[in-house]
Coordinates of N, CA, C and O in Angstrom, one line a residue:
M1 N 188.6 28.3 108.1 CA 187.9 28.9 107.3 C 187.8 28.5 105.9 O 188.5 27.4 105.3
V2 N 186.8 28.5 105.0 CA 186.7 28.0 103.8 C 187.1 28.2 102.6 O 187.5 30.1 102.7
K3 N 187.7 27.9 102.1 CA 188.9 28.7 100.8 C 187.9 28.3 99.6 O 186.9 27.6 99.6
G4 N 188.4 29.3 98.8 CA 187.6 29.3 97.4 C 187.2 30.3 97.0 O 187.4 31.4 97.8
N5 N 186.5 30.8 95.8 CA 186.2 31.6 95.1 C 185.3 32.7 95.8 O 184.1 32.3 96.2
R6 N 185.4 34.1 96.3 CA 184.4 34.6 96.5 C 182.8 34.7 95.4 O 183.4 34.9 94.4
P7 N 181.6 35.0 96.3 CA 180.3 34.8 95.3 C 180.5 36.5 94.7 O 181.3 37.5 95.1
R8 N 180.2 37.1 93.1 CA 180.4 38.2 92.5 C 179.5 38.1 92.7 O 178.0 38.0 92.8
L9 N 179.0 39.7 93.7 CA 177.7 40.6 93.6 C 177.7 41.7 92.8 O 178.7 41.6 92.3
P10 N 176.6 42.1 92.6 CA 176.2 43.0 91.6 C 177.4 44.5 92.1 O 177.4 44.3 93.3
A11 N 177.9 44.8 91.4 CA 178.4 46.6 91.2 C 177.7 47.7 92.0 O 176.0 47.3 91.5
S12 N 178.0 47.7 93.2 CA 176.7 49.2 93.2 C 177.9 50.2 93.6 O 179.1 50.2 93.5
E13 N 177.2 51.4 94.0 CA 178.1 53.0 94.2 C 178.3 52.8 95.6 O 177.8 51.6 96.4
P14 N 179.5 53.5 96.2 CA 179.8 53.3 97.4 C 179.2 53.5 98.3 O 178.5 54.6 98.2
G15 N 179.1 52.8 99.5 CA 178.5 53.4 100.5 C 176.8 52.6 100.8 O 175.7 52.7 100.8
V16 N 176.4 51.9 98.8 CA 175.0 51.3 98.7 C 175.4 50.4 98.9 O 176.2 49.4 97.8
S17 N 174.4 49.1 99.4 CA 174.6 47.7 99.4 C 174.0 47.1 97.9 O 173.2 48.1 97.4
A18 N 174.8 46.4 98.0 CA 173.9 45.9 96.0 C 173.0 44.7 96.6 O 173.1 44.0 97.4
P19 N 172.2 44.3 95.3 CA 170.9 43.8 95.7 C 171.7 42.0 95.6 O 172.6 42.0 95.4
L20 N 171.2 41.2 96.4 CA 171.5 39.7 96.4 C 170.7 39.0 96.6 O 169.5 38.6 96.5
D21 N 170.8 38.4 95.1 CA 169.8 37.8 94.3 C 170.0 35.9 94.9 O 171.1 35.9 95.4
D22 N 169.9 35.2 94.5 CA 169.2 33.3 94.9 C 170.6 33.2 94.8 O 171.3 32.3 95.1
D23 N 171.1 33.3 93.3 CA 172.6 32.7 93.3 C 173.7 33.0 94.1 O 174.7 32.0 94.4
A24 N 173.5 34.7 94.0 CA 175.0 35.2 95.2 C 174.6 34.2 97.0 O 175.4 34.4 97.4
F25 N 173.3 34.5 97.2 CA 173.0 33.8 98.2 C 173.4 32.2 98.3 O 174.0 31.9 99.5
E26 N 173.1 31.5 97.5 CA 173.7 29.7 97.2 C 175.1 30.0 97.5 O 175.7 29.5 98.2
Q27 N 175.5 31.0 96.8 CA 177.4 30.8 96.9 C 177.7 31.1 98.8 O 178.6 30.7 99.0
L28 N 177.1 32.0 99.0 CA 177.3 32.2 100.5 C 177.0 31.0 101.7 O 177.8 30.6 102.5
M29 N 176.2 30.3 101.3 CA 175.7 29.3 101.8 C 176.5 28.2 101.7 O 176.5 27.3 102.7
A30 N 177.0 28.2 101.1 CA 177.7 27.2 100.2 C 179.4 27.0 101.4 O 179.6 26.2 101.2
R31 N 179.5 28.2 100.9 CA 180.5 28.4 102.7 C 180.5 28.1 103.9 O 181.7 28.1 104.3
L32 N 179.0 28.2 104.2 CA 178.8 27.9 105.4 C 178.6 26.7 105.7 O 178.4 25.8 106.6
G33 N 178.7 25.7 104.6 CA 178.2 24.0 104.6 C 179.1 23.0 104.9 O 180.3 23.6 105.4
P34 N 179.5 22.2 105.2 CA 177.7 21.4 104.6 C 176.6 21.3 105.1 O 176.7 21.3 106.4
F35 N 175.8 21.4 104.5 CA 174.4 21.1 105.2 C 173.8 19.5 105.2 O 174.1 18.7 104.0
E36 N 173.0 19.3 105.7 CA 172.4 18.3 105.9 C 171.4 17.8 104.0 O 171.0 19.4 103.4
T37 N 170.9 17.3 103.7 CA 169.8 17.1 102.6 C 168.6 18.2 102.9 O 168.3 18.8 101.3
R38 N 168.1 17.6 103.9 CA 167.1 18.2 104.3 C 166.9 19.7 105.0 O 167.0 19.2 106.4
P39 N 167.6 20.7 105.0 CA 168.7 21.7 105.8 C 167.4 22.2 107.0 O 166.2 22.5 106.4
H40 N 167.3 22.3 108.2 CA 166.6 23.4 109.0 C 167.3 24.1 109.4 O 168.0 24.1 110.5
I41 N 167.6 25.5 109.4 CA 168.1 26.5 109.8 C 167.6 27.2 110.3 O 166.3 27.7 110.1
A42 N 168.1 27.9 111.5 CA 167.1 29.3 112.5 C 168.0 30.8 111.9 O 169.2 30.6 111.4
V43 N 166.9 31.2 111.8 CA 167.8 32.6 110.9 C 167.0 33.9 112.2 O 165.7 33.6 113.0
A44 N 167.5 34.5 113.0 CA 167.8 35.2 113.9 C 167.2 36.8 112.9 O 167.6 37.0 112.5
V45 N 165.8 37.2 113.6 CA 165.2 38.6 112.9 C 164.7 39.3 114.4 O 164.3 39.1 115.0
S46 N 164.8 40.8 113.7 CA 164.8 41.9 114.5 C 163.4 42.4 114.1 O 162.4 43.6 114.5
G47 N 163.0 42.1 113.0 CA 161.8 42.9 112.7 C 162.3 43.8 111.4 O 161.4 44.6 110.6
G48 N 163.6 44.5 111.5 CA 163.6 45.5 110.2 C 164.1 44.5 109.0 O 163.7 43.0 108.8
S49 N 164.7 45.5 108.3 CA 164.4 45.1 106.7 C 165.6 44.2 106.8 O 165.2 43.3 105.5
D50 N 166.6 43.8 107.2 CA 168.0 43.5 106.1 C 167.7 41.7 107.5 O 167.9 41.0 106.8
S51 N 167.3 41.9 108.5 CA 166.6 40.8 109.0 C 165.5 39.8 108.4 O 165.7 38.7 108.1
L52 N 164.7 40.0 107.8 CA 164.0 40.0 107.0 C 163.7 39.0 105.7 O 163.5 38.7 105.2
C53 N 165.0 40.3 105.0 CA 165.6 40.1 104.0 C 166.3 38.5 103.9 O 166.3 37.8 103.3
L54 N 167.4 38.5 104.7 CA 167.7 37.4 105.2 C 166.9 36.0 105.6 O 167.4 34.9 105.2
A55 N 165.6 36.3 106.6 CA 164.6 34.8 106.4 C 164.4 34.6 105.5 O 164.1 33.8 104.8
L56 N 163.8 35.4 104.6 CA 163.0 35.3 102.7 C 164.0 34.5 102.0 O 164.2 33.3 101.6
L57 N 165.3 35.0 102.2 CA 166.5 34.4 101.3 C 166.5 32.8 101.6 O 166.9 32.4 100.9
A58 N 167.0 32.9 102.9 CA 167.2 31.6 103.9 C 166.1 31.0 103.4 O 166.2 29.3 103.1
A59 N 164.6 31.2 103.7 CA 163.9 30.2 103.2 C 163.9 29.4 101.8 O 163.7 28.4 101.4
R60 N 164.0 30.6 100.5 CA 164.1 30.4 99.5 C 164.9 29.2 99.1 O 165.1 27.9 98.5
W61 N 166.1 29.5 99.6 CA 167.2 28.5 99.8 C 167.2 27.1 100.7 O 167.1 25.6 99.8
A62 N 166.2 27.1 101.9 CA 165.9 25.6 102.3 C 164.4 25.0 101.5 O 164.6 24.1 101.3
G63 N 164.0 25.9 100.7 CA 163.0 25.5 100.4 C 163.2 24.8 98.6 O 162.6 23.4 98.3
R64 N 164.1 24.7 98.2 CA 165.0 24.8 97.0 C 165.6 23.0 97.5 O 165.7 22.0 96.3
R65 N 166.0 23.1 98.8 CA 166.2 21.6 99.1 C 165.2 20.9 100.1 O 166.1 19.8 100.8
E66 N 164.1 20.9 99.8 CA 163.0 20.4 100.5 C 163.4 21.0 102.7 O 163.3 19.9 102.8
G67 N 163.3 21.8 102.9 CA 164.4 21.9 103.9 C 163.5 23.2 104.6 O 162.2 23.3 103.4
R68 N 163.9 23.5 105.6 CA 162.8 24.8 106.4 C 163.7 25.7 107.2 O 164.6 25.4 107.7
V69 N 163.1 26.9 107.4 CA 163.7 28.1 108.4 C 163.2 28.4 109.3 O 161.4 28.1 109.4
T70 N 163.0 27.9 110.4 CA 162.4 28.9 111.9 C 163.0 30.1 111.9 O 164.3 30.1 112.2
A71 N 162.4 31.1 112.0 CA 162.6 32.7 112.4 C 163.0 32.6 114.0 O 161.9 32.2 114.8
V72 N 163.3 33.3 114.4 CA 163.7 33.4 116.1 C 163.9 34.8 115.8 O 164.8 35.8 115.5
A73 N 163.0 35.4 117.1 CA 162.7 36.8 117.1 C 163.5 37.4 118.7 O 163.7 36.5 119.4

């Protein structure tokens, strides 16, 4: 398990998911690393809004590192 501070996510109402911005996603990904300089990661997608959002966030994250994402259905 990775030690450290948990990312601060925007507050939301109980039972409602808070928006996840690039900074919060960056913090979550840092807990999963380390990653290579130009990461190539796979993201499983079902076509639902949650998995498509994950794929888009991951693509933005990887793009900032000159990496790429492969979506797997």
